[in-house]
mmCIF file of C-alpha atoms and ligand atoms in Angstrom:
data_model
loop_
_atom_site.group_PDB
_atom_site.id
_atom_site.type_symbol
_atom_site.label_atom_id
_atom_site.label_comp_id
_atom_site.label_asym_id
_atom_site.label_seq_id
_atom_site.Cartn_x
_atom_site.Cartn_y
_atom_site.Cartn_z
ATOM 1 C CA ASP X 831 17.045 9.642 -24.999
ATOM 2 C CA LYS X 832 15.775 6.342 -23.639
ATOM 3 C CA ARG X 833 12.224 5.148 -23.380
ATOM 4 C CA PRO X 834 11.871 3.030 -20.239
ATOM 5 C CA LYS X 835 8.731 0.923 -20.205
ATOM 6 C CA ARG X 836 7.956 2.528 -16.864
ATOM 7 C CA LEU X 837 9.277 5.744 -15.305
ATOM 8 C CA ARG X 838 11.071 5.276 -12.005
ATOM 9 C CA THR X 839 9.200 6.826 -9.129
ATOM 10 C CA VAL X 840 10.477 8.066 -5.768
ATOM 11 C CA GLN X 841 9.224 4.801 -4.279
ATOM 12 C CA ASP X 842 11.382 2.844 -6.757
ATOM 13 C CA PHE X 843 14.465 4.737 -5.605
ATOM 14 C CA ILE X 844 13.650 4.252 -1.925
ATOM 15 C CA THR X 845 13.054 0.525 -2.237
ATOM 16 C CA GLY X 846 15.914 0.133 -4.727
ATOM 17 C CA ASN X 847 13.759 -1.484 -7.405
ATOM 18 C CA ALA X 848 15.588 -2.481 -10.557
ATOM 19 C CA LYS X 849 15.621 -0.035 -13.481
ATOM 20 C CA PRO X 850 12.754 -0.761 -15.880
ATOM 21 C CA ARG X 851 13.826 -2.002 -19.302
ATOM 22 C CA ASN X 852 13.841 0.417 -22.253
ATOM 23 C CA GLU X 853 11.790 -0.188 -25.344
ATOM 24 C CA THR X 854 14.403 -0.798 -28.041
ATOM 25 C CA ILE X 855 14.297 0.987 -31.394
ATOM 26 C CA THR X 856 13.566 -2.327 -33.114
ATOM 27 C CA GLU X 857 10.631 -3.029 -30.779
ATOM 28 C CA ARG X 858 9.304 0.472 -31.321
ATOM 29 C CA LYS X 859 9.576 0.184 -35.097
ATOM 30 C CA LYS X 860 7.847 -3.176 -35.073
ATOM 31 C CA ARG X 861 5.015 -1.805 -32.910
ATOM 32 C CA HIS X 862 4.626 1.204 -35.202
ATOM 33 C CA LYS X 863 4.499 -0.990 -38.285
ATOM 34 C CA ARG X 864 1.567 -2.850 -36.722
ATOM 35 C CA ILE X 865 -0.239 0.327 -35.620
ATOM 36 C CA TYR X 866 0.097 2.336 -38.819
ATOM 37 C CA LYS X 867 -0.896 -0.354 -41.272
ATOM 38 C CA GLN X 868 -4.491 -0.251 -39.903
ATOM 39 C CA SER X 869 -7.089 2.186 -41.105
ATOM 40 C CA PRO X 870 -7.401 5.183 -38.757
ATOM 41 C CA VAL X 871 -9.927 5.245 -35.894
ATOM 42 C CA LEU X 872 -10.342 8.970 -36.232
ATOM 43 C CA GLU X 873 -9.830 11.147 -39.286
ATOM 44 C CA VAL X 874 -9.864 14.919 -39.178
ATOM 45 C CA LYS X 875 -10.287 16.739 -42.479
ATOM 46 C CA GLY X 876 -10.059 20.468 -43.096
ATOM 47 C CA LEU X 877 -11.125 21.498 -39.603
ATOM 48 C CA GLU X 878 -11.595 25.236 -39.022
ATOM 49 C CA LYS X 879 -12.681 27.020 -35.868
ATOM 50 C CA THR X 880 -13.207 30.693 -35.241
ATOM 51 C CA PHE X 881 -14.345 32.210 -31.962
ATOM 52 C CA ARG X 882 -16.141 35.505 -32.007
ATOM 53 C CA GLN X 883 -15.744 37.854 -29.092
ATOM 54 C CA GLY X 884 -17.829 40.894 -29.868
ATOM 55 C CA LYS X 885 -17.096 41.878 -33.467
ATOM 56 C CA GLN X 886 -13.531 40.530 -33.615
ATOM 57 C CA PRO X 887 -13.318 37.035 -35.089
ATOM 58 C CA HIS X 888 -10.466 34.981 -33.679
ATOM 59 C CA HIS X 889 -9.402 32.218 -36.047
ATOM 60 C CA VAL X 890 -8.184 29.478 -33.677
ATOM 61 C CA LEU X 891 -7.832 26.401 -35.933
ATOM 62 C CA HIS X 892 -6.749 26.519 -39.590
ATOM 63 C CA GLU X 893 -7.180 23.688 -42.077
ATOM 64 C CA ILE X 894 -6.419 20.877 -39.607
ATOM 65 C CA ASN X 895 -5.867 17.462 -41.220
ATOM 66 C CA PHE X 896 -4.664 14.372 -39.387
ATOM 67 C CA SER X 897 -5.590 10.838 -38.360
ATOM 68 C CA ILE X 898 -5.359 8.845 -35.155
ATOM 69 C CA TYR X 899 -4.609 5.129 -35.313
ATOM 70 C CA SER X 900 -5.860 2.501 -32.917
ATOM 71 C CA GLY X 901 -3.369 1.750 -30.154
ATOM 72 C CA GLU X 902 -1.156 4.785 -30.668
ATOM 73 C CA THR X 903 -0.475 7.680 -28.364
ATOM 74 C CA LEU X 904 -0.608 10.798 -30.466
ATOM 75 C CA GLY X 905 1.034 13.692 -28.665
ATOM 76 C CA LEU X 906 -0.290 17.201 -29.224
ATOM 77 C CA VAL X 907 2.116 20.008 -28.346
ATOM 78 C CA GLY X 908 2.073 23.744 -28.829
ATOM 79 C CA ASN X 909 2.344 26.946 -26.854
ATOM 80 C CA SER X 910 -0.434 28.097 -24.616
ATOM 81 C CA GLY X 911 -3.236 29.434 -26.804
ATOM 82 C CA SER X 912 -2.164 27.498 -29.899
ATOM 83 C CA GLY X 913 -5.541 25.731 -30.061
ATOM 84 C CA LYS X 914 -4.791 22.353 -28.447
ATOM 85 C CA SER X 915 -7.809 22.251 -26.138
ATOM 86 C CA THR X 916 -10.065 23.653 -28.852
ATOM 87 C CA LEU X 917 -9.005 20.806 -31.133
ATOM 88 C CA GLY X 918 -9.571 18.282 -28.314
ATOM 89 C CA SER X 919 -13.021 19.746 -27.655
ATOM 90 C CA CYS X 920 -13.947 19.388 -31.344
ATOM 91 C CA LEU X 921 -12.973 15.703 -31.237
ATOM 92 C CA LEU X 922 -14.997 15.204 -28.059
ATOM 93 C CA LYS X 923 -17.924 16.907 -29.768
ATOM 94 C CA LEU X 924 -18.070 19.475 -26.982
ATOM 95 C CA ILE X 925 -17.817 22.281 -29.507
ATOM 96 C CA GLN X 926 -18.800 22.443 -33.141
ATOM 97 C CA PRO X 927 -16.125 23.303 -35.739
ATOM 98 C CA ASP X 928 -17.061 25.891 -38.381
ATOM 99 C CA ARG X 929 -15.858 23.758 -41.230
ATOM 100 C CA GLY X 930 -14.343 20.347 -41.851
ATOM 101 C CA GLU X 931 -15.190 16.805 -40.910
ATOM 102 C CA ILE X 932 -14.290 14.301 -38.247
ATOM 103 C CA TYR X 933 -14.755 10.625 -39.059
ATOM 104 C CA TYR X 934 -14.899 7.970 -36.353
ATOM 105 C CA SER X 935 -14.385 4.445 -37.705
ATOM 106 C CA GLY X 936 -15.353 5.874 -41.076
ATOM 107 C CA THR X 937 -18.560 7.670 -39.946
ATOM 108 C CA LYS X 938 -18.901 11.458 -39.861
ATOM 109 C CA ILE X 939 -19.454 12.378 -36.226
ATOM 110 C CA ASP X 940 -21.764 15.311 -36.907
ATOM 111 C CA THR X 941 -24.255 12.950 -38.521
ATOM 112 C CA LEU X 942 -24.351 10.692 -35.440
ATOM 113 C CA LYS X 943 -27.728 10.521 -33.726
ATOM 114 C CA GLY X 944 -29.457 8.525 -30.993
ATOM 115 C CA LYS X 945 -27.735 5.294 -30.144
ATOM 116 C CA ALA X 946 -24.698 5.918 -32.373
ATOM 117 C CA LEU X 947 -24.128 9.345 -30.827
ATOM 118 C CA LYS X 948 -24.381 7.873 -27.338
ATOM 119 C CA GLN X 949 -21.865 5.204 -28.319
ATOM 120 C CA TYR X 950 -19.469 7.932 -29.496
ATOM 121 C CA ARG X 951 -19.927 9.834 -26.236
ATOM 122 C CA LYS X 952 -19.021 6.634 -24.402
ATOM 123 C CA ASP X 953 -16.109 5.615 -26.624
ATOM 124 C CA VAL X 954 -14.341 8.972 -26.486
ATOM 125 C CA GLN X 955 -13.509 10.115 -22.966
ATOM 126 C CA LEU X 956 -11.608 13.042 -21.477
ATOM 127 C CA ILE X 957 -9.171 13.199 -18.598
ATOM 128 C CA PHE X 958 -9.000 16.788 -17.415
ATOM 129 C CA GLN X 959 -6.070 18.926 -16.391
ATOM 130 C CA ASP X 960 -7.146 20.137 -13.018
ATOM 131 C CA PRO X 961 -7.892 17.388 -10.525
ATOM 132 C CA PHE X 962 -9.125 20.040 -8.065
ATOM 133 C CA SER X 963 -12.002 21.337 -10.140
ATOM 134 C CA SER X 964 -12.890 18.396 -12.364
ATOM 135 C CA LEU X 965 -14.612 16.401 -9.619
ATOM 136 C CA ASN X 966 -17.937 17.462 -8.171
ATOM 137 C CA PRO X 967 -17.137 18.336 -4.516
ATOM 138 C CA LYS X 968 -20.677 17.398 -3.445
ATOM 139 C CA GLN X 969 -20.509 13.851 -4.780
ATOM 140 C CA LYS X 970 -18.934 10.890 -3.054
ATOM 141 C CA VAL X 971 -16.488 8.887 -5.152
ATOM 142 C CA GLU X 972 -19.100 6.144 -5.483
ATOM 143 C CA LYS X 973 -21.488 8.523 -7.208
ATOM 144 C CA ILE X 974 -18.725 10.062 -9.341
ATOM 145 C CA LEU X 975 -17.888 6.615 -10.709
ATOM 146 C CA THR X 976 -21.324 5.001 -10.949
ATOM 147 C CA GLU X 977 -23.205 7.925 -12.522
ATOM 148 C CA PRO X 978 -21.491 7.654 -15.928
ATOM 149 C CA MET X 979 -22.110 3.889 -15.858
ATOM 150 C CA LEU X 980 -25.824 4.507 -15.257
ATOM 151 C CA VAL X 981 -25.949 6.970 -18.168
ATOM 152 C CA HIS X 982 -24.350 4.426 -20.481
ATOM 153 C CA ASN X 983 -26.242 1.380 -19.209
ATOM 154 C CA ILE X 984 -23.199 -0.321 -17.762
ATOM 155 C CA GLY X 985 -23.983 -2.827 -15.020
ATOM 156 C CA ALA X 986 -27.378 -4.505 -14.590
ATOM 157 C CA ASN X 987 -28.108 -2.867 -11.248
ATOM 158 C CA LYS X 988 -26.689 -0.594 -8.555
ATOM 159 C CA ALA X 989 -24.818 -3.430 -6.816
ATOM 160 C CA GLU X 990 -23.028 -4.351 -10.026
ATOM 161 C CA ARG X 991 -22.070 -0.762 -10.677
ATOM 162 C CA ILE X 992 -20.714 -0.351 -7.158
ATOM 163 C CA ASP X 993 -18.772 -3.551 -7.619
ATOM 164 C CA ARG X 994 -17.283 -2.233 -10.856
ATOM 165 C CA ALA X 995 -16.440 1.086 -9.166
ATOM 166 C CA ALA X 996 -14.538 -0.812 -6.460
ATOM 167 C CA GLN X 997 -12.556 -2.693 -9.111
ATOM 168 C CA LEU X 998 -11.793 0.536 -10.956
ATOM 169 C CA LEU X 999 -10.482 2.146 -7.782
ATOM 170 C CA LYS X 1000 -8.103 -0.752 -7.247
ATOM 171 C CA GLN X 1001 -7.014 -0.567 -10.875
ATOM 172 C CA VAL X 1002 -5.992 3.054 -10.517
ATOM 173 C CA GLY X 1003 -4.126 2.369 -7.280
ATOM 174 C CA LEU X 1004 -6.771 3.425 -4.765
ATOM 175 C CA GLU X 1005 -8.873 1.351 -2.387
ATOM 176 C CA ALA X 1006 -12.492 0.243 -2.544
ATOM 177 C CA ALA X 1007 -13.058 1.979 0.812
ATOM 178 C CA HIS X 1008 -12.340 5.335 -0.878
ATOM 179 C CA MET X 1009 -15.785 5.026 -2.429
ATOM 180 C CA ASN X 1010 -17.402 6.658 0.591
ATOM 181 C CA ALA X 1011 -15.173 9.729 0.640
ATOM 182 C CA TYR X 1012 -15.645 13.150 -0.953
ATOM 183 C CA PRO X 1013 -13.008 14.548 -3.382
ATOM 184 C CA HIS X 1014 -11.582 17.086 -0.892
ATOM 185 C CA VAL X 1015 -9.940 14.408 1.268
ATOM 186 C CA PHE X 1016 -7.685 13.277 -1.582
ATOM 187 C CA SER X 1017 -4.328 14.612 -2.762
ATOM 188 C CA GLY X 1018 -3.861 15.979 -6.288
ATOM 189 C CA GLY X 1019 -2.451 12.705 -7.554
ATOM 190 C CA GLN X 1020 -5.248 10.700 -5.944
ATOM 191 C CA ARG X 1021 -7.872 13.003 -7.451
ATOM 192 C CA GLN X 1022 -6.325 12.530 -10.843
ATOM 193 C CA ARG X 1023 -6.589 8.771 -10.275
ATOM 194 C CA ILE X 1024 -10.303 9.209 -9.531
ATOM 195 C CA GLY X 1025 -10.658 11.221 -12.750
ATOM 196 C CA ILE X 1026 -8.969 8.407 -14.634
ATOM 197 C CA ALA X 1027 -11.236 5.800 -13.003
ATOM 198 C CA ARG X 1028 -14.242 7.891 -14.041
ATOM 199 C CA ALA X 1029 -13.064 7.888 -17.665
ATOM 200 C CA LEU X 1030 -12.445 4.129 -17.463
ATOM 201 C CA ALA X 1031 -15.875 3.492 -15.965
ATOM 202 C CA VAL X 1032 -17.600 3.575 -19.343
ATOM 203 C CA ASP X 1033 -15.064 1.412 -21.145
ATOM 204 C CA PRO X 1034 -13.729 3.991 -23.634
ATOM 205 C CA LYS X 1035 -11.687 3.416 -26.788
ATOM 206 C CA LEU X 1036 -10.103 6.812 -27.348
ATOM 207 C CA VAL X 1037 -9.014 8.878 -24.390
ATOM 208 C CA VAL X 1038 -8.148 12.545 -24.682
ATOM 209 C CA CYS X 1039 -5.730 13.569 -21.927
ATOM 210 C CA ASP X 1040 -5.696 17.367 -21.855
ATOM 211 C CA GLU X 1041 -2.754 18.470 -19.706
ATOM 212 C CA SER X 1042 -3.632 15.552 -17.426
ATOM 213 C CA VAL X 1043 -0.393 15.684 -15.451
ATOM 214 C CA SER X 1044 0.438 19.389 -15.753
ATOM 215 C CA ALA X 1045 -0.941 20.292 -12.338
ATOM 216 C CA LEU X 1046 1.035 17.579 -10.546
ATOM 217 C CA ASP X 1047 4.593 17.645 -9.233
ATOM 218 C CA ARG X 1048 7.235 15.631 -11.051
ATOM 219 C CA SER X 1049 7.221 12.473 -8.916
ATOM 220 C CA VAL X 1050 3.423 12.256 -8.964
ATOM 221 C CA GLN X 1051 3.502 12.929 -12.717
ATOM 222 C CA ALA X 1052 5.675 9.846 -13.169
ATOM 223 C CA GLN X 1053 3.185 7.709 -11.213
ATOM 224 C CA ILE X 1054 0.225 8.915 -13.270
ATOM 225 C CA LEU X 1055 2.087 8.512 -16.586
ATOM 226 C CA ASN X 1056 2.955 4.942 -15.571
ATOM 227 C CA LEU X 1057 -0.682 4.332 -14.699
ATOM 228 C CA LEU X 1058 -1.868 5.702 -18.072
ATOM 229 C CA ASN X 1059 0.578 3.450 -19.911
ATOM 230 C CA ALA X 1060 -0.317 0.378 -17.841
ATOM 231 C CA LEU X 1061 -4.025 0.941 -18.526
ATOM 232 C CA LYS X 1062 -3.290 1.385 -22.205
ATOM 233 C CA GLU X 1063 -1.513 -1.954 -22.192
ATOM 234 C CA THR X 1064 -4.437 -3.656 -20.422
ATOM 235 C CA TYR X 1065 -7.293 -2.146 -22.426
ATOM 236 C CA GLY X 1066 -5.647 -1.321 -25.738
ATOM 237 C CA PHE X 1067 -6.587 2.366 -25.512
ATOM 238 C CA THR X 1068 -5.709 5.010 -28.020
ATOM 239 C CA TYR X 1069 -4.583 8.311 -26.498
ATOM 240 C CA LEU X 1070 -4.549 11.866 -27.693
ATOM 241 C CA PHE X 1071 -2.050 13.212 -25.200
ATOM 242 C CA ILE X 1072 -2.146 16.995 -25.018
ATOM 243 C CA ALA X 1073 0.550 18.831 -23.059
ATOM 244 C CA HIS X 1074 2.900 21.774 -23.320
ATOM 245 C CA ASP X 1075 5.721 19.814 -21.604
ATOM 246 C CA LEU X 1076 7.774 18.542 -24.538
ATOM 247 C CA GLU X 1077 9.791 15.987 -22.522
ATOM 248 C CA VAL X 1078 6.642 14.372 -21.140
ATOM 249 C CA VAL X 1079 4.967 14.293 -24.551
ATOM 250 C CA ARG X 1080 8.047 12.779 -26.147
ATOM 251 C CA TYR X 1081 8.159 10.003 -23.557
ATOM 252 C CA MET X 1082 4.463 9.159 -23.934
ATOM 253 C CA SER X 1083 3.953 9.516 -27.679
ATOM 254 C CA ASP X 1084 4.395 7.434 -30.791
ATOM 255 C CA ARG X 1085 3.872 10.446 -33.039
ATOM 256 C CA ILE X 1086 3.657 14.129 -32.163
ATOM 257 C CA LEU X 1087 1.508 16.776 -33.767
ATOM 258 C CA HIS X 1088 2.938 20.269 -33.317
ATOM 259 C CA LEU X 1089 0.411 23.071 -33.348
ATOM 260 C CA GLN X 1090 1.366 26.748 -33.658
ATOM 261 C CA ASN X 1091 -1.254 29.507 -33.779
ATOM 262 C CA GLY X 1092 -3.811 26.959 -34.889
ATOM 263 C CA ASN X 1093 -1.716 25.547 -37.745
ATOM 264 C CA ILE X 1094 -0.143 22.120 -37.910
ATOM 265 C CA ILE X 1095 3.608 22.709 -38.160
ATOM 266 C CA THR X 1096 4.591 19.032 -38.207
ATOM 267 C CA LEU X 1097 3.143 15.620 -37.584
ATOM 268 C CA ASP X 1098 5.758 12.898 -37.410
ATOM 269 C CA GLU X 1099 7.427 10.250 -35.277
ATOM 270 C CA ALA X 1100 7.854 11.580 -31.728
ATOM 271 C CA ASP X 1101 11.659 11.705 -31.612
ATOM 272 C CA ALA X 1102 11.851 13.488 -34.971
ATOM 273 C CA VAL X 1103 9.397 16.204 -33.908
ATOM 274 C CA TYR X 1104 11.097 16.544 -30.528
ATOM 275 C CA GLN X 1105 14.482 17.079 -32.211
ATOM 276 C CA GLN X 1106 13.031 19.542 -34.684
ATOM 277 C CA ILE X 1107 11.516 21.668 -31.916
ATOM 278 C CA ARG X 1108 14.700 21.557 -29.812
ATOM 279 C CA ASP X 1109 16.886 22.476 -32.829
ATOM 280 C CA HIS X 1110 14.588 25.362 -33.616
ATOM 281 C CA GLN X 1111 14.743 26.596 -30.015
ATOM 282 C CA ALA X 1112 18.550 26.298 -30.007
ATOM 283 C CA GLN X 1113 18.732 28.342 -33.239
ATOM 284 C CA LYS X 1114 16.599 31.081 -31.735
ATOM 285 C CA THR X 1115 18.761 31.416 -28.635
ATOM 286 C CA SER X 1116 22.143 31.253 -30.418
HETATM 287 P P1 ADP G 1238 -4.371 25.774 -25.745
HETATM 288 O O1 ADP G 1238 -5.160 24.635 -25.202
HETATM 289 O O2 ADP G 1238 -3.402 25.378 -26.812
HETATM 290 O O3 ADP G 1238 -3.705 26.592 -24.676
HETATM 291 P P2 ADP G 1238 -6.982 26.829 -26.487
HETATM 292 O O4 ADP G 1238 -7.506 25.884 -27.500
HETATM 293 O O5 ADP G 1238 -7.507 26.725 -25.110
HETATM 294 O O6 ADP G 1238 -5.387 26.778 -26.488
HETATM 295 O O7 ADP G 1238 -7.252 28.305 -26.978
HETATM 296 C C1 ADP G 1238 -6.868 28.765 -28.255
HETATM 297 C C2 ADP G 1238 -7.335 30.196 -28.433
HETATM 298 O O8 ADP G 1238 -8.748 30.214 -28.505
HETATM 299 C C3 ADP G 1238 -6.949 31.111 -27.290
HETATM 300 O O9 ADP G 1238 -6.578 32.350 -27.832
HETATM 301 C C4 ADP G 1238 -8.209 31.229 -26.494
HETATM 302 O O10 ADP G 1238 -8.278 32.447 -25.839
HETATM 303 C C5 ADP G 1238 -9.298 31.096 -27.540
HETATM 304 N N1 ADP G 1238 -10.512 30.483 -27.018
HETATM 305 C C6 ADP G 1238 -10.622 29.219 -26.512
HETATM 306 N N2 ADP G 1238 -11.884 28.954 -26.164
HETATM 307 C C7 ADP G 1238 -12.608 30.071 -26.447
HETATM 308 C C8 ADP G 1238 -13.982 30.425 -26.304
HETATM 309 N N3 ADP G 1238 -14.877 29.567 -25.817
HETATM 310 N N4 ADP G 1238 -14.357 31.662 -26.702
HETATM 311 C C9 ADP G 1238 -13.462 32.534 -27.207
HETATM 312 N N5 ADP G 1238 -12.150 32.269 -27.370
HETATM 313 C C10 ADP G 1238 -11.719 31.051 -27.001
HETATM 314 MG MG1 MG G 1239 -5.358 23.861 -23.239
#
């Protein structure tokens, strides 16, 4: 029921570090007041998506309406197959919705072209679920981190980009020397850190985390969640945090959007949605 500013990791228990302080309800309310009085960074209006496999249409997203506000973590929960990743992919402009609009800072994203489209592709980044398949096994970490910078004209030359990559590695808790290694030498948690550094490399604003800790064991999950929150604090990111693990989403989120069979069931303050889902589950089992 508490929201510690940082989750305690195995290392904290071993070294006997003090318990991190909880964010109080008053602090949380004050923060929310500040976040939700702004105009949204992203607005989704009447989004519909149908996949067609053969002749059978499969309606995956129905009339999706919501907004994301700068500096919030919006949790997205729902059973497997409820349309979470499809919704994330629409926001990332990886797939095209059939109907509806997405506005980014007030501009429709399907009208973006040239420079503005490139800016959107830079501003909105994805951290994948599977750290084992989301990194190119044939690329050294240096290349993995500097390539997106090159695409988005970050850094004046190769030396500057390598320098930035070294800083990023340190920021995500790795070492500059890791630059010369290939992904296979790293553990799952370390690979996820590389994936995070890659997203950071282009200086994003909105980060979509799609099941970003689901493949990791609990103690490594805590480390990565702490890292995501620390980076958010430093850079002022906005997160869309997609996961099926309700406890994790509750801890991370300011608000939670609950998706069921492609419909929004609720969108509300995280604790309220958490309680609603738990009550509903308790009813079903009693
Ligand atoms: P979630 O991320 O919530 O588990 P998804 O968004 O991945 O759900 O999938 C929602 C539904 O859409 C699933 O039934 C899935 O099989 C279907 N689906 C997802 N992507 C495609 C695709 N490219 N082609 C056909 N069906 C798809
Ligand atoms: Mg998914």
